[in-house]
Amino acid sequence: MKFRLFLSALGCLFFSLVSPAAQASTVSVAVASNFTQPMRAIARAFHQATGNQTRLAFGSSGNFYAQIKNGAPFQVFLSADAAKPRKLEQAGLTVKGSRFTYAIGGLVLWSSRPDFVKDGASTLRHAHFNKLGIANPKLAPYGSAAVQVLQHLHLYHRLTQKFVMGENIAQTYQFVMSGNADLGFVAQSQVTRHGKITQGSGWIVPANLHKPIRQDAVLLLPGKHDPAALALLRFLKGARAHTIMQSYGYH
């Protein structure tokens, strides 16, 4: 009798150990390019916490929006803005009530050259640079925020001839990193950790110079009944994910 009870208890223990792995699955996520590094870190933490894997695709929110409208089987969309998830919601392509703001982004005027950006506003006013990288403001919220900064400083019309535009913030970063542009407006997450510039030189743009860059997440219809997709959205709202985001300059 005691032996049978022992075997039963052992079986329960074994089931408790293997069942998370057995239930774990992979969630397909479309991620705005500015959120690349934080999302990779969040994906690792999510896997450690739940056993679930993430299949991450990084790129322009505008391109993802078009792909999702055309039937791309993503389960979760992490946009660089609030507008595109809202439009998908209005089109009936998301799970009702699932949309929320997962992060508020920051902007940096950045150069890959050390000591090139000493005082951000003065660097722009003196205009001693060849090109200014900026994400296309018609497509990218970080580009729109950059335009707002320049307008606030009364420099927009003066500097437009120096613009080199990227399709998204990742391409803009590459323009500056490669030296094709002396400096440019990039996402804070691309060049800072814990509030400090990690390479080159830069100016963390005060948040009052542009509208908040609200980034929304939404559960898409292919993920409606997927436990891993639901778990990921819950994880994004939790303390561990927020700590990771804050280390990259998000609020």
Short mmCIF file of C-alpha atoms in Angstrom, two decimals:
data_model
loop_
_atom_site.label_atom_id
_atom_site.label_comp_id
_atom_site.label_asym_id
_atom_site.label_seq_id
_atom_site.Cartn_x
_atom_site.Cartn_y
_atom_site.Cartn_z
CA MET A 1 0.00 0.00 0.00
CA LYS A 2 2.73 2.44 1.01
CA PHE A 3 4.69 1.52 -2.11
CA ARG A 4 1.67 2.28 -4.33
CA LEU A 5 1.23 5.65 -2.60
CA PHE A 6 4.91 6.37 -3.16
CA LEU A 7 4.60 5.58 -6.86
CA SER A 8 1.50 7.75 -7.10
CA ALA A 9 3.24 10.67 -5.43
CA LEU A 10 6.28 10.19 -7.66
CA GLY A 11 4.04 10.22 -10.72
CA CYS A 12 2.40 13.46 -9.64
CA LEU A 13 5.80 15.03 -9.08
CA PHE A 14 6.98 13.90 -12.52
CA PHE A 15 3.84 15.29 -14.16
CA SER A 16 4.28 18.63 -12.41
CA LEU A 17 7.84 18.81 -13.68
CA VAL A 18 7.16 17.92 -17.30
CA SER A 19 3.75 19.48 -17.82
CA PRO A 20 5.00 23.09 -18.35
CA ALA A 21 7.29 21.90 -21.12
CA ALA A 22 4.56 19.76 -22.59
CA GLN A 23 2.18 22.73 -22.64
CA ALA A 24 4.76 25.24 -23.85
CA SER A 25 4.45 26.54 -27.40
CA THR A 26 5.79 29.24 -29.73
CA VAL A 27 4.13 32.61 -30.29
CA SER A 28 4.73 34.60 -33.48
CA VAL A 29 5.36 38.29 -32.79
CA ALA A 30 5.73 41.29 -35.13
CA VAL A 31 7.96 43.81 -33.34
CA ALA A 32 8.74 47.43 -34.23
CA SER A 33 12.45 47.78 -35.01
CA ASN A 34 13.07 50.32 -32.23
CA PHE A 35 12.12 47.61 -29.71
CA THR A 36 14.60 45.00 -31.01
CA GLN A 37 17.03 44.80 -28.10
CA PRO A 38 14.47 45.06 -25.28
CA MET A 39 12.26 42.44 -26.93
CA ARG A 40 15.11 39.98 -27.30
CA ALA A 41 15.81 40.34 -23.58
CA ILE A 42 12.10 40.07 -22.74
CA ALA A 43 11.78 36.95 -24.91
CA ARG A 44 14.59 35.27 -22.95
CA ALA A 45 12.98 36.20 -19.64
CA PHE A 46 9.57 35.04 -20.91
CA HIS A 47 11.02 31.67 -21.88
CA GLN A 48 12.68 31.27 -18.49
CA ALA A 49 9.45 32.12 -16.70
CA THR A 50 6.96 30.14 -18.79
CA GLY A 51 8.83 27.72 -21.05
CA ASN A 52 7.20 29.34 -24.09
CA GLN A 53 9.25 30.35 -27.12
CA THR A 54 8.84 33.46 -29.25
CA ARG A 55 9.32 33.73 -33.02
CA LEU A 56 10.30 37.38 -33.44
CA ALA A 57 10.14 39.42 -36.64
CA PHE A 58 11.56 42.96 -36.52
CA GLY A 59 10.79 45.75 -38.95
CA SER A 60 8.74 48.78 -39.84
CA SER A 61 5.38 49.04 -38.08
CA GLY A 62 3.92 50.33 -41.34
CA ASN A 63 5.07 47.23 -43.22
CA PHE A 64 3.73 44.96 -40.49
CA TYR A 65 0.41 46.79 -40.58
CA ALA A 66 0.12 46.12 -44.33
CA GLN A 67 1.17 42.48 -43.93
CA ILE A 68 -1.36 41.86 -41.17
CA LYS A 69 -4.14 43.43 -43.24
CA ASN A 70 -3.15 41.03 -46.03
CA GLY A 71 -3.38 37.98 -43.79
CA ALA A 72 0.10 37.55 -42.29
CA PRO A 73 -0.29 34.98 -39.47
CA PHE A 74 1.29 36.98 -36.65
CA GLN A 75 -0.33 36.42 -33.28
CA VAL A 76 0.92 39.51 -31.45
CA PHE A 77 1.83 42.95 -32.81
CA LEU A 78 4.11 45.32 -30.88
CA SER A 79 3.88 48.58 -32.80
CA ALA A 80 6.03 51.70 -32.60
CA ASP A 81 2.87 53.79 -32.28
CA ALA A 82 -0.73 53.62 -31.12
CA ALA A 83 -2.36 54.42 -34.45
CA LYS A 84 -1.70 51.19 -36.36
CA PRO A 85 -2.97 48.77 -33.68
CA ARG A 86 -6.04 51.00 -33.33
CA LYS A 87 -6.68 50.83 -37.10
CA LEU A 88 -6.32 47.04 -37.04
CA GLU A 89 -8.77 46.98 -34.14
CA GLN A 90 -11.24 49.09 -36.13
CA ALA A 91 -10.83 46.70 -39.06
CA GLY A 92 -11.81 43.74 -36.87
CA LEU A 93 -8.39 42.08 -37.13
CA THR A 94 -7.61 42.06 -33.41
CA VAL A 95 -9.09 40.53 -30.28
CA LYS A 96 -11.44 43.09 -28.79
CA GLY A 97 -10.14 44.73 -25.64
CA SER A 98 -6.58 43.42 -25.99
CA ARG A 99 -4.87 46.65 -27.07
CA PHE A 100 -2.72 48.49 -24.49
CA THR A 101 0.31 50.80 -24.32
CA TYR A 102 3.31 48.64 -23.47
CA ALA A 103 5.99 51.36 -23.64
CA ILE A 104 6.63 55.05 -24.15
CA GLY A 105 9.78 55.64 -26.16
CA GLY A 106 12.55 58.20 -25.92
CA LEU A 107 14.51 60.03 -28.60
CA VAL A 108 18.26 60.70 -28.85
CA LEU A 109 20.21 62.99 -31.15
CA TRP A 110 23.18 60.71 -31.75
CA SER A 111 26.49 60.44 -33.59
CA SER A 112 28.73 57.41 -33.85
CA ARG A 113 31.68 59.79 -33.36
CA PRO A 114 32.74 60.39 -29.74
CA ASP A 115 32.44 64.01 -28.56
CA PHE A 116 30.65 65.09 -31.75
CA VAL A 117 27.41 65.84 -29.91
CA LYS A 118 28.33 67.96 -26.89
CA ASP A 119 25.20 70.08 -26.54
CA GLY A 120 22.37 68.74 -28.63
CA ALA A 121 20.51 71.96 -29.39
CA SER A 122 23.75 73.86 -30.07
CA THR A 123 25.01 71.06 -32.33
CA LEU A 124 21.86 71.43 -34.41
CA ARG A 125 21.97 75.23 -34.45
CA HIS A 126 25.61 75.40 -35.55
CA ALA A 127 24.86 72.86 -38.31
CA HIS A 128 28.49 71.78 -38.69
CA PHE A 129 27.52 68.36 -40.04
CA ASN A 130 26.99 66.81 -43.44
CA LYS A 131 23.67 64.99 -43.06
CA LEU A 132 21.02 64.57 -40.39
CA GLY A 133 19.47 61.12 -40.22
CA ILE A 134 15.75 61.01 -39.54
CA ALA A 135 13.11 58.31 -39.93
CA ASN A 136 10.43 59.14 -42.47
CA PRO A 137 7.87 61.09 -40.40
CA LYS A 138 5.04 59.87 -42.64
CA LEU A 139 5.83 56.26 -41.74
CA ALA A 140 7.69 56.25 -38.43
CA PRO A 141 6.58 57.77 -35.11
CA TYR A 142 10.20 58.42 -34.11
CA GLY A 143 10.59 60.45 -37.29
CA SER A 144 7.45 62.41 -36.47
CA ALA A 145 8.82 63.10 -32.98
CA ALA A 146 12.12 64.29 -34.49
CA VAL A 147 10.25 66.76 -36.70
CA GLN A 148 8.41 68.07 -33.64
CA VAL A 149 11.74 68.62 -31.86
CA LEU A 150 13.16 70.56 -34.80
CA GLN A 151 9.99 72.64 -35.08
CA HIS A 152 10.08 73.37 -31.36
CA LEU A 153 13.69 74.58 -31.73
CA HIS A 154 12.72 76.61 -34.86
CA LEU A 155 15.25 74.66 -36.94
CA TYR A 156 13.08 72.48 -39.16
CA HIS A 157 13.08 74.59 -42.35
CA ARG A 158 16.73 75.50 -41.91
CA LEU A 159 17.86 71.85 -41.74
CA THR A 160 15.55 70.03 -44.17
CA GLN A 161 18.20 70.15 -46.93
CA LYS A 162 20.48 68.06 -44.69
CA PHE A 163 17.92 65.30 -44.07
CA VAL A 164 18.64 61.73 -45.05
CA MET A 165 15.51 59.69 -44.40
CA GLY A 166 15.29 56.09 -43.32
CA GLU A 167 12.25 53.92 -43.84
CA ASN A 168 12.28 53.17 -40.12
CA ILE A 169 14.38 53.88 -37.06
CA ALA A 170 16.61 50.85 -37.66
CA GLN A 171 17.64 52.12 -41.09
CA THR A 172 18.14 55.62 -39.67
CA TYR A 173 20.46 54.20 -37.03
CA GLN A 174 22.46 52.44 -39.77
CA PHE A 175 22.85 55.74 -41.67
CA VAL A 176 24.43 57.32 -38.60
CA MET A 177 26.39 54.26 -37.50
CA SER A 178 28.00 53.92 -40.94
CA GLY A 179 28.91 57.62 -41.12
CA ASN A 180 26.63 58.34 -44.08
CA ALA A 181 25.10 60.90 -41.73
CA ASP A 182 27.19 62.70 -39.11
CA LEU A 183 24.30 62.51 -36.68
CA GLY A 184 20.63 61.68 -36.50
CA PHE A 185 17.59 61.15 -34.34
CA VAL A 186 17.41 57.54 -33.15
CA ALA A 187 15.49 55.61 -30.50
CA GLN A 188 16.92 55.81 -27.01
CA SER A 189 16.85 52.02 -26.79
CA GLN A 190 19.34 51.78 -29.66
CA VAL A 191 22.17 53.72 -28.02
CA THR A 192 21.60 53.87 -24.25
CA ARG A 193 21.52 51.54 -21.28
CA HIS A 194 20.40 52.67 -17.84
CA GLY A 195 20.19 56.27 -19.02
CA LYS A 196 23.72 56.53 -20.41
CA ILE A 197 24.99 56.69 -24.00
CA THR A 198 26.84 53.42 -24.63
CA GLN A 199 28.70 54.38 -27.81
CA GLY A 200 29.51 57.51 -29.78
CA SER A 201 28.01 60.71 -28.39
CA GLY A 202 24.49 61.95 -28.02
CA TRP A 203 21.83 64.13 -26.45
CA ILE A 204 18.85 62.48 -24.80
CA VAL A 205 16.08 64.74 -26.05
CA PRO A 206 13.86 66.17 -23.29
CA ALA A 207 10.42 64.57 -23.47
CA ASN A 208 8.69 67.96 -23.44
CA LEU A 209 10.05 68.73 -26.93
CA HIS A 210 7.77 66.19 -28.62
CA LYS A 211 4.52 64.36 -28.07
CA PRO A 212 4.78 61.07 -26.14
CA ILE A 213 5.81 58.18 -28.38
CA ARG A 214 3.18 55.71 -27.23
CA GLN A 215 3.77 52.15 -28.42
CA ASP A 216 0.77 49.83 -28.35
CA ALA A 217 0.56 46.05 -28.29
CA VAL A 218 -2.41 44.07 -29.50
CA LEU A 219 -3.49 40.44 -29.74
CA LEU A 220 -4.25 39.53 -33.35
CA LEU A 221 -6.97 37.08 -34.38
CA PRO A 222 -4.55 34.16 -35.08
CA GLY A 223 -3.51 34.35 -31.42
CA LYS A 224 -7.01 34.53 -29.96
CA HIS A 225 -7.02 31.06 -28.45
CA ASP A 226 -3.27 30.58 -28.08
CA PRO A 227 -2.16 30.32 -24.43
CA ALA A 228 1.40 31.40 -25.26
CA ALA A 229 0.20 34.58 -26.98
CA LEU A 230 -2.01 35.43 -24.02
CA ALA A 231 0.84 34.66 -21.62
CA LEU A 232 3.22 36.96 -23.52
CA LEU A 233 0.84 39.91 -23.28
CA ARG A 234 0.44 39.30 -19.55
CA PHE A 235 4.23 39.10 -19.21
CA LEU A 236 4.65 42.44 -21.03
CA LYS A 237 2.46 44.07 -18.38
CA GLY A 238 4.51 42.62 -15.52
CA ALA A 239 7.34 43.97 -13.38
CA ARG A 240 10.09 41.89 -14.97
CA ALA A 241 9.35 43.15 -18.49
CA HIS A 242 9.00 46.73 -17.25
CA THR A 243 12.41 46.56 -15.57
CA ILE A 244 13.97 45.45 -18.86
CA MET A 245 12.18 48.23 -20.78
CA GLN A 246 13.29 50.89 -18.32
CA SER A 247 16.92 49.82 -18.69
CA TYR A 248 16.59 50.71 -22.39
CA GLY A 249 15.02 54.09 -21.74
CA TYR A 250 11.33 53.23 -22.08
CA HIS A 251 8.67 54.34 -19.61
#
